[in-house]
XYZ file of C-alpha atoms in Angstrom:
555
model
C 1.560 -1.186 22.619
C -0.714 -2.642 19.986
C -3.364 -0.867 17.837
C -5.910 -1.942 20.466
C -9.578 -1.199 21.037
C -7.948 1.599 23.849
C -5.951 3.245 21.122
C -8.750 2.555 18.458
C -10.976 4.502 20.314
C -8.376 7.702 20.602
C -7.333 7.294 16.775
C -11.361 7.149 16.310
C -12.083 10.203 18.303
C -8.514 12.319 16.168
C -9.750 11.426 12.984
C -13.223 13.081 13.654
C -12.008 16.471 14.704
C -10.271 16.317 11.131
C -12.427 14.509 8.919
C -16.197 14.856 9.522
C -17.953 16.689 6.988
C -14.691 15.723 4.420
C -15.309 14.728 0.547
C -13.401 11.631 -0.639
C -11.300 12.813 -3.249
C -9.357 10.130 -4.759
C -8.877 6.653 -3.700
C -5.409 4.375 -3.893
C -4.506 1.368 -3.022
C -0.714 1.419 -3.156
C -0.419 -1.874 -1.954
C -2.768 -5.725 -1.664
C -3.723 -4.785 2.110
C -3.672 -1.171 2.353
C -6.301 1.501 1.349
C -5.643 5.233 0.902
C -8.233 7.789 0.917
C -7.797 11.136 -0.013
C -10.007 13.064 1.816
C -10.382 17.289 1.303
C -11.745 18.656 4.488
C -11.653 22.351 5.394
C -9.408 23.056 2.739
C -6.716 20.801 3.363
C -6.165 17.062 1.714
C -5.735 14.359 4.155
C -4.442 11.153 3.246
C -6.315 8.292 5.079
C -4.462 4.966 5.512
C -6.807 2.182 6.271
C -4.241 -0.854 6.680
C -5.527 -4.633 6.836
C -1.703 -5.960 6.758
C -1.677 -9.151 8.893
C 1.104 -7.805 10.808
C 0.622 -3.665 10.736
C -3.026 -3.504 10.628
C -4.248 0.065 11.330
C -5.933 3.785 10.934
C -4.115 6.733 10.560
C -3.436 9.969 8.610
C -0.499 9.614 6.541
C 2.334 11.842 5.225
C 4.719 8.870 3.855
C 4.619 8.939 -0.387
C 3.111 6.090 -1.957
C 3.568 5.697 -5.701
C 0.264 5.077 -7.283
C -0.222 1.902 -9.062
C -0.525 1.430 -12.912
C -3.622 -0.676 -12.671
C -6.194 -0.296 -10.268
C -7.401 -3.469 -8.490
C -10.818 -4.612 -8.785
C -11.651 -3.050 -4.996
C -10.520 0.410 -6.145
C -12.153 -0.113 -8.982
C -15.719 -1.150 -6.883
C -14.774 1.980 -3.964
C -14.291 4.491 -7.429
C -17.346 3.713 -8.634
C -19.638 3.886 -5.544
C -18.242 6.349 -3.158
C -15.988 8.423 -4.956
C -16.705 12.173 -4.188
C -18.737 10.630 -0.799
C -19.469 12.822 2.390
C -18.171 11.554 5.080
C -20.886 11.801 7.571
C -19.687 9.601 10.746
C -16.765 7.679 12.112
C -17.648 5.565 15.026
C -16.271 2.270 16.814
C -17.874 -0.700 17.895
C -17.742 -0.533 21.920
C -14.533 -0.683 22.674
C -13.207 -3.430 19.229
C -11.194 -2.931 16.986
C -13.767 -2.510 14.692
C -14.254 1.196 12.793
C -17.623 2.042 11.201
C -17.093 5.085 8.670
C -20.733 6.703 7.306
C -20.799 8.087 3.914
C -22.994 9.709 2.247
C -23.143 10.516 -1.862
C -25.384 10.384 -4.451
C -26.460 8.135 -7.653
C -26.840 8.009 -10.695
C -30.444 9.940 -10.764
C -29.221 12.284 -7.864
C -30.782 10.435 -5.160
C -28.681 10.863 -1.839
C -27.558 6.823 -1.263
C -25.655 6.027 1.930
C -22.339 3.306 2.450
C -20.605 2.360 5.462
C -16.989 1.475 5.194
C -15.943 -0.855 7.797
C -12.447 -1.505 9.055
C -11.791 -4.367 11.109
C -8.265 -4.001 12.679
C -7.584 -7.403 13.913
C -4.552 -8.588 12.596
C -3.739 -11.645 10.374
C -7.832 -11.154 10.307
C -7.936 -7.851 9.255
C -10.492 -6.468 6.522
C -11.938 -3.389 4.529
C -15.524 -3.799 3.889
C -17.560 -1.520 1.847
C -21.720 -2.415 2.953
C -24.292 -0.624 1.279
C -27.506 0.840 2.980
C -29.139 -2.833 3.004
C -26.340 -4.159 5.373
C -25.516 -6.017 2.104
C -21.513 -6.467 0.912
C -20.616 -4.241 -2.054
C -16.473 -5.119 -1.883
C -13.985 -5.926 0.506
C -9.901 -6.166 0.191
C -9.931 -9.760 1.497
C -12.747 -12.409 0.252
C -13.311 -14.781 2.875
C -15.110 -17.685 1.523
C -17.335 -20.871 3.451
C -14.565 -22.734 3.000
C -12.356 -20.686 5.082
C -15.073 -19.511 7.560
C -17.831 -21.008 8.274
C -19.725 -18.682 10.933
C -18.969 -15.423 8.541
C -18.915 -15.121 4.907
C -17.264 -12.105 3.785
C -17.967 -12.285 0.244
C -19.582 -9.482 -2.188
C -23.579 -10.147 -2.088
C -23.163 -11.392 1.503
C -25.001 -9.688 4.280
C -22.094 -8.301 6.561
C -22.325 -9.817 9.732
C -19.800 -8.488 12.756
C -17.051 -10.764 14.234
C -18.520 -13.017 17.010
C -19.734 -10.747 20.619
C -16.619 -11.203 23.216
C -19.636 -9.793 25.951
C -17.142 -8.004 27.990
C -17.853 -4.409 29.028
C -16.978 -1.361 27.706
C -14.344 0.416 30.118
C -15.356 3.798 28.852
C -18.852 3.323 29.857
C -19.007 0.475 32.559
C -16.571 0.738 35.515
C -18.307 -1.771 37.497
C -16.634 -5.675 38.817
C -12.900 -4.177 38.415
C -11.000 -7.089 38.586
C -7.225 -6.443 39.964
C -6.465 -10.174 38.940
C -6.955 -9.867 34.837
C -8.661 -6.822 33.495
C -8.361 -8.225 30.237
C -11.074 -11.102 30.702
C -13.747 -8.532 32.149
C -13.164 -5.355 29.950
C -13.131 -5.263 25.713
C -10.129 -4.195 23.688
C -7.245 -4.093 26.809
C -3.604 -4.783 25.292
C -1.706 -6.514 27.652
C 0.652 -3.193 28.703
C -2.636 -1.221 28.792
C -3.953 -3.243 31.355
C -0.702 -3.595 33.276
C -0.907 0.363 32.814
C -4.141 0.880 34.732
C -3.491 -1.983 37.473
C -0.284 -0.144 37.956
C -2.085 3.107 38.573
C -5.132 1.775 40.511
C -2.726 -0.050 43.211
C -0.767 3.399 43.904
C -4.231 5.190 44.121
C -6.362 5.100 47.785
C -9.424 4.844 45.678
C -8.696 2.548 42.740
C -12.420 3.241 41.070
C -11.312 6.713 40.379
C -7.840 5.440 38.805
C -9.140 3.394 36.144
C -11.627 6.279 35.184
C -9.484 8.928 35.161
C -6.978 6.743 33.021
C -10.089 6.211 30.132
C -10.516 10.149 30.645
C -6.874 10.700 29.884
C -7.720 8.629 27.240
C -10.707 10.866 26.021
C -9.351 14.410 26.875
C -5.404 14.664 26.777
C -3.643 12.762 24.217
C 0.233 12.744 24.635
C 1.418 9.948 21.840
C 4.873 8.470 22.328
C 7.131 6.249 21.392
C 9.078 4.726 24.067
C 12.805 2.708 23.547
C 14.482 0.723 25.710
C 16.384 -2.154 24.918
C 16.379 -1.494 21.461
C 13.039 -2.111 21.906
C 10.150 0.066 20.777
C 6.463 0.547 21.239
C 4.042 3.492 21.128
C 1.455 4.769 23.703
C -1.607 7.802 23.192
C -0.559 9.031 27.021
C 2.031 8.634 29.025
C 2.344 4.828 30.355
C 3.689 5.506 34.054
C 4.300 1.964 34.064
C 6.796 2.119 31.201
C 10.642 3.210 31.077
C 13.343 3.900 28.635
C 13.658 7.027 26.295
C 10.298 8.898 25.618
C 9.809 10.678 22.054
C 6.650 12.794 21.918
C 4.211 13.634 18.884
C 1.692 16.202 18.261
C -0.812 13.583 16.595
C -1.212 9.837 16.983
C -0.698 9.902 13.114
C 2.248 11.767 13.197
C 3.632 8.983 16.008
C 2.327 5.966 13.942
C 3.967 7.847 10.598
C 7.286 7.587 12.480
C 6.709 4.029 14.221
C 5.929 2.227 10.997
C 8.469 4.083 8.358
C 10.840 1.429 8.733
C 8.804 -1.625 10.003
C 6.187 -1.239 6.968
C 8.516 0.128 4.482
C 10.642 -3.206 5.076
C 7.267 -5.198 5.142
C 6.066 -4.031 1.443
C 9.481 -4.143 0.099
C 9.841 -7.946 0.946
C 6.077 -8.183 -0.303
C 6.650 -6.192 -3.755
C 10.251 -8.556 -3.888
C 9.005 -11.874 -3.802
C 7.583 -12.104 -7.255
C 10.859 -10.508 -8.568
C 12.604 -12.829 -6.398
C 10.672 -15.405 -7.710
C 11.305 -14.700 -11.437
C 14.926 -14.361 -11.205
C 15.494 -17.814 -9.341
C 13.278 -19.111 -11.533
C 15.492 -17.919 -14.702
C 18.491 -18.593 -12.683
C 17.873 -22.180 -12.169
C 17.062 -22.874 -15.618
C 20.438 -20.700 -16.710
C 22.504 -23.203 -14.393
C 20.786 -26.543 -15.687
C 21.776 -25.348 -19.343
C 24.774 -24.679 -17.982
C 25.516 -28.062 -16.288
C 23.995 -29.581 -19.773
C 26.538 -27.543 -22.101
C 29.337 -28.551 -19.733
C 28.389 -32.237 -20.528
C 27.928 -31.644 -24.172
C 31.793 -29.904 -23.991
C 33.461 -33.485 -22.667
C 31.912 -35.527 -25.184
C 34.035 -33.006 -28.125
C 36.997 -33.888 -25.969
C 37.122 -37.107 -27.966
C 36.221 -36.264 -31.393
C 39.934 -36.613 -32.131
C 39.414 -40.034 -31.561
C 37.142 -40.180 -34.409
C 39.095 -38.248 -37.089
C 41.638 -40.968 -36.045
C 39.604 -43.492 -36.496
C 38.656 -42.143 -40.073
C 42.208 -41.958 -41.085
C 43.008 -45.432 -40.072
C 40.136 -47.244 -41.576
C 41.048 -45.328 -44.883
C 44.522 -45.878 -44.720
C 43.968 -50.129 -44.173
C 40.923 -49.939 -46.131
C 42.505 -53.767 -47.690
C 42.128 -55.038 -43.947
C 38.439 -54.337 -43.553
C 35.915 -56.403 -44.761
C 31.949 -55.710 -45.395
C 30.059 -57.229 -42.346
C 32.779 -57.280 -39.381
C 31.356 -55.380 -36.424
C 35.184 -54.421 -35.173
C 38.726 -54.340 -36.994
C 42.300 -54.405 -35.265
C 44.754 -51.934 -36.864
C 47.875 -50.594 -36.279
C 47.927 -47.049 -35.109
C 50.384 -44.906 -36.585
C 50.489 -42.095 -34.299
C 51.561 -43.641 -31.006
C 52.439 -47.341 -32.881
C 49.929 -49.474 -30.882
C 47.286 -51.757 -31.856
C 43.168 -49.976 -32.037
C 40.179 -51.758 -31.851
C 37.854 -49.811 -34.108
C 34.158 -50.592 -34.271
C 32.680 -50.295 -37.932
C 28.846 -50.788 -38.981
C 28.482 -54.203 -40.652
C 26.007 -52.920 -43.195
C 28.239 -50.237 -44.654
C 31.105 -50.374 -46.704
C 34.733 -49.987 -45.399
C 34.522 -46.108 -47.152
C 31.594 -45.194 -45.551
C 32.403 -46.873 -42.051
C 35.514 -44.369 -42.677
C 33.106 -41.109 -43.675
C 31.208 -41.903 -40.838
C 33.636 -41.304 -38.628
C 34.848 -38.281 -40.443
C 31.264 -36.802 -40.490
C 30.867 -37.329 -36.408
C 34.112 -35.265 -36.106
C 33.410 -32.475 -38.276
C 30.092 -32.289 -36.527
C 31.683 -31.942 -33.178
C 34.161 -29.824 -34.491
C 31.642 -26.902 -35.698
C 29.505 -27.792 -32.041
C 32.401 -26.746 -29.951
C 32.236 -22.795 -31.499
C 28.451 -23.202 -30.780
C 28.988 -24.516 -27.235
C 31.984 -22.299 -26.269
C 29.090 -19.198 -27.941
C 25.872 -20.547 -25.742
C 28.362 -21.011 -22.619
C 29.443 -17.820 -22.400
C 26.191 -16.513 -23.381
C 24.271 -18.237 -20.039
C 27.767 -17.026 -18.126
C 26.758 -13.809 -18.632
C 23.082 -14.110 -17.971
C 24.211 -16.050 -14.628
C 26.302 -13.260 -14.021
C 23.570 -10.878 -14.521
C 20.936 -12.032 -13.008
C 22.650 -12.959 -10.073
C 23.204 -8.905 -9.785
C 19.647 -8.417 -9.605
C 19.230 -10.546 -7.001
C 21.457 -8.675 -4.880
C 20.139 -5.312 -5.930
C 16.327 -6.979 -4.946
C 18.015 -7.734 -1.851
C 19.303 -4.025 -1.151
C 15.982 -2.560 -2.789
C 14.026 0.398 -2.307
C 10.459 0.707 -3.028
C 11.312 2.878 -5.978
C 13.492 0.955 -7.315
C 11.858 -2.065 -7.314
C 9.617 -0.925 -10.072
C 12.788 0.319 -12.039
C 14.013 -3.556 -11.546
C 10.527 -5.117 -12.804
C 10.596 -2.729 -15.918
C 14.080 -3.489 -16.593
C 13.166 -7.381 -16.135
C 9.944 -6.605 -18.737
C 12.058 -4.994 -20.806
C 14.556 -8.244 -21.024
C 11.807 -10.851 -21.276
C 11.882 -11.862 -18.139
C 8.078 -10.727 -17.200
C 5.302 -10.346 -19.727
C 4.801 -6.971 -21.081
C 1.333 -7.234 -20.068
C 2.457 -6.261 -16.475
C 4.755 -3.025 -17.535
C 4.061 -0.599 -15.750
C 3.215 2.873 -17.482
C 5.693 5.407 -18.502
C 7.064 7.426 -15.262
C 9.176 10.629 -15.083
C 12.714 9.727 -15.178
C 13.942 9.545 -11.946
C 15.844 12.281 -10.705
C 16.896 11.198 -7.620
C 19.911 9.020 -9.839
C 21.951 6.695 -7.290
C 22.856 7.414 -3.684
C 25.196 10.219 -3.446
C 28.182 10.681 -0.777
C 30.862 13.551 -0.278
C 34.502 12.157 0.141
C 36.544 13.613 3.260
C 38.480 15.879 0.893
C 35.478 17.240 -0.769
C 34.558 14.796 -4.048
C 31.395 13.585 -5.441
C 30.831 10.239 -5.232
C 27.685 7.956 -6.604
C 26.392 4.881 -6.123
C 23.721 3.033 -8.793
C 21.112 1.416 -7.205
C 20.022 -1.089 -9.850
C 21.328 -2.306 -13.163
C 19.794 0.609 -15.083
C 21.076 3.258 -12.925
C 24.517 1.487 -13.441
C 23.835 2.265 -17.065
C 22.345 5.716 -16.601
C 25.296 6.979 -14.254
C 28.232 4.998 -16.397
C 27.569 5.849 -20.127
C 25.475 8.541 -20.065
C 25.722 11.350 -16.772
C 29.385 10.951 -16.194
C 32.131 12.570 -17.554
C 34.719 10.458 -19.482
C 37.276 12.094 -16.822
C 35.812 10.735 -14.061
C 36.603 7.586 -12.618
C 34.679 4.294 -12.728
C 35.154 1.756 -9.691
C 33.643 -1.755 -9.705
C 34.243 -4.671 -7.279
C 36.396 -7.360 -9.106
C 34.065 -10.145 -10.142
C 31.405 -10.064 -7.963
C 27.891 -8.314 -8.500
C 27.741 -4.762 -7.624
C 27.146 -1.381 -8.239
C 28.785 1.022 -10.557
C 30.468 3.729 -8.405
C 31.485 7.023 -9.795
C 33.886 9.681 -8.639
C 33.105 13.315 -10.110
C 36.930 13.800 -10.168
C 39.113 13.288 -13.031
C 42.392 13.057 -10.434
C 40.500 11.811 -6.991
C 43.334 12.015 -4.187
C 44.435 8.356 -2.508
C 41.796 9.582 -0.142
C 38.765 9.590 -1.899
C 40.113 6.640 -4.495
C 40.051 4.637 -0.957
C 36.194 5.770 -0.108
C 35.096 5.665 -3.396
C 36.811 1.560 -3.752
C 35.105 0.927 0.048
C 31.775 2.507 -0.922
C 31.889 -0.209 -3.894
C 32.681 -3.110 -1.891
C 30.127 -2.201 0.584
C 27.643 -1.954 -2.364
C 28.275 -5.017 -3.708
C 28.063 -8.635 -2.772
C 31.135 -8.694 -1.012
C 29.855 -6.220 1.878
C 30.572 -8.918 4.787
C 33.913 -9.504 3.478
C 37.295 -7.798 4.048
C 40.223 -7.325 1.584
C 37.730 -7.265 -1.566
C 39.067 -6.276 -4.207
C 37.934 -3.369 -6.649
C 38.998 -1.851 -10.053
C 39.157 1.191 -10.815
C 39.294 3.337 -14.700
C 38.600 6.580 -16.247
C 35.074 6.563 -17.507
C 36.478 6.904 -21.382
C 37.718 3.334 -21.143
C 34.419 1.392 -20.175
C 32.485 0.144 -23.248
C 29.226 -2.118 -23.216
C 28.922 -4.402 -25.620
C 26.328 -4.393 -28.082
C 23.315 -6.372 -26.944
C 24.682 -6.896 -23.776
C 22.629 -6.954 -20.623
C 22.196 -3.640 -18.129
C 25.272 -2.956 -16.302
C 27.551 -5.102 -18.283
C 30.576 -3.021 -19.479
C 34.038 -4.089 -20.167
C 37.284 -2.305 -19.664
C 40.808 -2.465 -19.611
C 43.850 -0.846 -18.031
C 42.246 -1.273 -14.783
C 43.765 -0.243 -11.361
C 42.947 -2.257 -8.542
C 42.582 -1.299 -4.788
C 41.812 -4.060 -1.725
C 39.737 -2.480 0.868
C 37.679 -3.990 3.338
C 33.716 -2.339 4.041
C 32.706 -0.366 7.206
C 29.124 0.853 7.591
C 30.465 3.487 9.778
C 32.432 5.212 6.944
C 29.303 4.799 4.707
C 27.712 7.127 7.148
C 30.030 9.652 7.749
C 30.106 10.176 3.601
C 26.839 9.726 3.269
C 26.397 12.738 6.342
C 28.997 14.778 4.505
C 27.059 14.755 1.072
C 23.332 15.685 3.639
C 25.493 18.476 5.627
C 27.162 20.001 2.149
């Protein structure tokens, strides 16, 4: 089921029993589209997600964690400064739309009680959060929508706030007149397609079919029973009991408990790919220009392949200096070192001793390049290298850790410091941990810095250190300082399946006691070299992961 104007109107009438008469205690927006209120009523904090994501768009009372952002945005900012500490007077819906009206109530600067409505418009890619003051007039909203984009509504701040255009079609939980068993939809507002299948179904197995579709809106109104229903794989979530629908039920005690669960992976994946794309757009950025010096060093390297060539030609034009002659463009000589005949060209405007220390200043220049070259292309190596680890941990990214990437890509000059973030508790939660079959920590960095964290600093030098060979990848850690073949094997698989390799079989992985990794100075996060490396070929299975990852949850 969607979040339609059916299941807007049951979120509408949960979030009243809770929140009428609630202060507004703090106000987040943890993400571009999303809103969250804080909102203390009858002693207890509720956390009010108002959603305008084009794809997840929706109300609800929310227990997931969102990490607040170092900078406000300029609609916090605008919400802070009008209706912080606000009364929350009325929460109402628009007939049967998708449309939510929230009254508050606070007071100015003087004292003088002032009124705002906050308006959420849950409609999808067209989704909004508009805050309209008592004259109907636009105070802030999380989307601007200017002329240019819609002509018949401006949603812009100054603008008076006009509703989405009429769709004139009745209000089911107030008109139950013209029922049309053809298409509900086109006669009655804010129908989903499975709600209306859901009432048809129910009017044609009941004699009186009137009485159906009104005691379906009353279900509506008087016994909520949320659920999410699977079958196929397939999920989707209902406020009663869709007779209409099969497959496995799961029931909640709230609508917000049941969207909570619904969304945790959908939306979770949805931000991360939304907080990723700048990073990802950053490091291919750097990447690209890290290959095209690359390809350009490369180049520079053949052209020292001949500067023997040159010395050569020093050599000879000093050792027949008689032969050459001021003003010829070319001289023939024999070549002592293979005893055939050269063609050298000379400069006609230099003397024979200077066409030969010309010769012997290009070589000595390319000469003292190649240490610079052979520096500068290992040097963008290793960035390449490095950077195309963070891609891969961007790709395997949690929320959290996507901030500990874009400080660590501040902190390498990557991103201006302008945009780094403010100092945060070190995270104690350090790299996902498993339990080998025999009974052995084992840990997993999540991100370069981790790597770091986990490597040089929390383990001990006994333990042991496994890396895949060559390929980006976490740093994996075995709390052991003699693992059995066992956990050596888990350990080396949980490595590969951590790494870029993870669709791959016979990958192989090294593996050393901590005390033999060092890390360069000035090298970038998670580079350490080692040596006296074992190595183990294992192939990943996500069904091993599991099991280790269960035995480190059930220990």
């Amino acid at each position: 089921m969607s979040f339609d104007g059916v299941f807007t109107h049951a979120m509408v009438t949960e979030l009243n029993k809770l929140l009428i008469g609630g202060r507004i205690s703090k106000i987040q927006q943890p993400f571009n589209n999303e809103l969250v209120l804080i909102i203390r009523s009858n002693r207890v904090n509720y956390p009010l997600l108002l959603s305008a994501n084009p794809t997840y768009s929706r109300m609800q009372i929310t227990h997931v964690d969102f990490a607040n952002p170092d900078r406000p945005s300029n609609f916090v900012m605008s919400l802070r400064k009008n209706i912080d500490g606000a009364i929350i007077k009325e929460i109402t819906q628009v007939d049967n739309d998708r449309i939510v009206t929230m009254t508050l109530e606070t007071k100015d600067e003087l004292g003088y009680k002032v009124s705002f409505k906050l308006i959420i418009e849950i409609m999808g890619r067209y989704s909004n959060i508009i805050l309209v003051n008592k004259d109907n007039q636009i105070v802030d909203l999380i989307k601007h929508v200017p002329s240019s984009k819609n002509r018949f509504r401006v949603l812009m701040p100054g603008e008076n706030y006009v509703f989405p255009p009429s769709s004139n079609k009745k209000n089911p939980f107030k008109d139950f007149s013209d029922l049309d068993l053809i298409d509900l939809r086109s006669s009655f507002e804010g129908l989903a397609k499975d709600t209306a299948e859901e009432i048809k179904y129910r009017m044609n197995k009941s004699e009186i079919k009137r009485v159906a579709f009104r005691d379906f809106f009353n279900e509506i109104d008087s016994n909520i029973s949320p659920n999410v229903v699977t079958k196929n794989s397939k999920m989707n979530f209902y406020p009663i009991k869709y007779s209409s629908v099969d497959g496995d039920v799961k029931e909640f005690s709230s609508l917000s408990e049941m969207l909570d669960d619904y969304y945790r992976e959908k939306a979770q994946s949805d931000r991360i790919r939304s907080q990723a794309e700048n990073l990802l757009s950053v490091v291919n950025g750097a990447l690209k220009k890290d290959k095209n010096k690359l390809k350009r060093l490369k180049s520079d390297m053949t052209k020292t392949e001949t500067m023997d060539q040159f010395r050569i030609n020093g050599e000879l034009l000093t050792t027949y200096m008689h032969e050459v002659k001021q003003g010829m463009s070319s001289v023939t000589l024999d070549n002592y070192y293979d005893n055939s005949k050269i063609t050298i060209k000379i400069n006609p405007k230099l003397t024979p001793n200077g066409n030969a220390q010309r010769y012997f200043k290009t070589y000595q220049k390319l000469k003292k390049s190649i240490i610079h070259i052979n520096e500068q292309v290992a040097q963008t190596q290793e960035e390449i290298d490095y950077l195309d680890s963070v891609l891969y941990q961007i790709s395997e990214s949690r929320l959290d850790n996507l901030q500990e990437i874009k400080a660590e890509l501040i902190a390498g000059g990557y991103i201006s410091k302008k945009n780094l973030p403010k100092k945060r508790k070190p995270n104690k939660d350090m790299g996902n941990k498993f339990i080998s079959t025999d009974g052995s920590l084992i840990t997993v960095g999540r991100n370069n810095v981790q790597n770091d964290q986990l490597s040089l600093k929390t383990a001990k030098k006994s333990d042991i250190w496994l890396h895949v060979k060559n390929i980006p990848g976490s740093h994996v850690i075995i709390s052991d300082n003699q693992p059995s073949e066992q956990t050596l094997n888990e350990a080396a698989l949980l490595a590969a399946f951590y790494s870029k390799a993870k669709n791959s079989s016979k990958v192989e992985v090294d593996y050393v006691p901590i005390k033999q990794l060092k890390k360069p100075n000035g090298s970038k996060p998670g580079f350490v070299i080692y040596e006296g490396q074992k190595t183990l070929i294992t192939t990943p299975d996500l069904q091993t992961v599991e099991q280790l990852k269960k035995n480190y949850l059930d220990s």
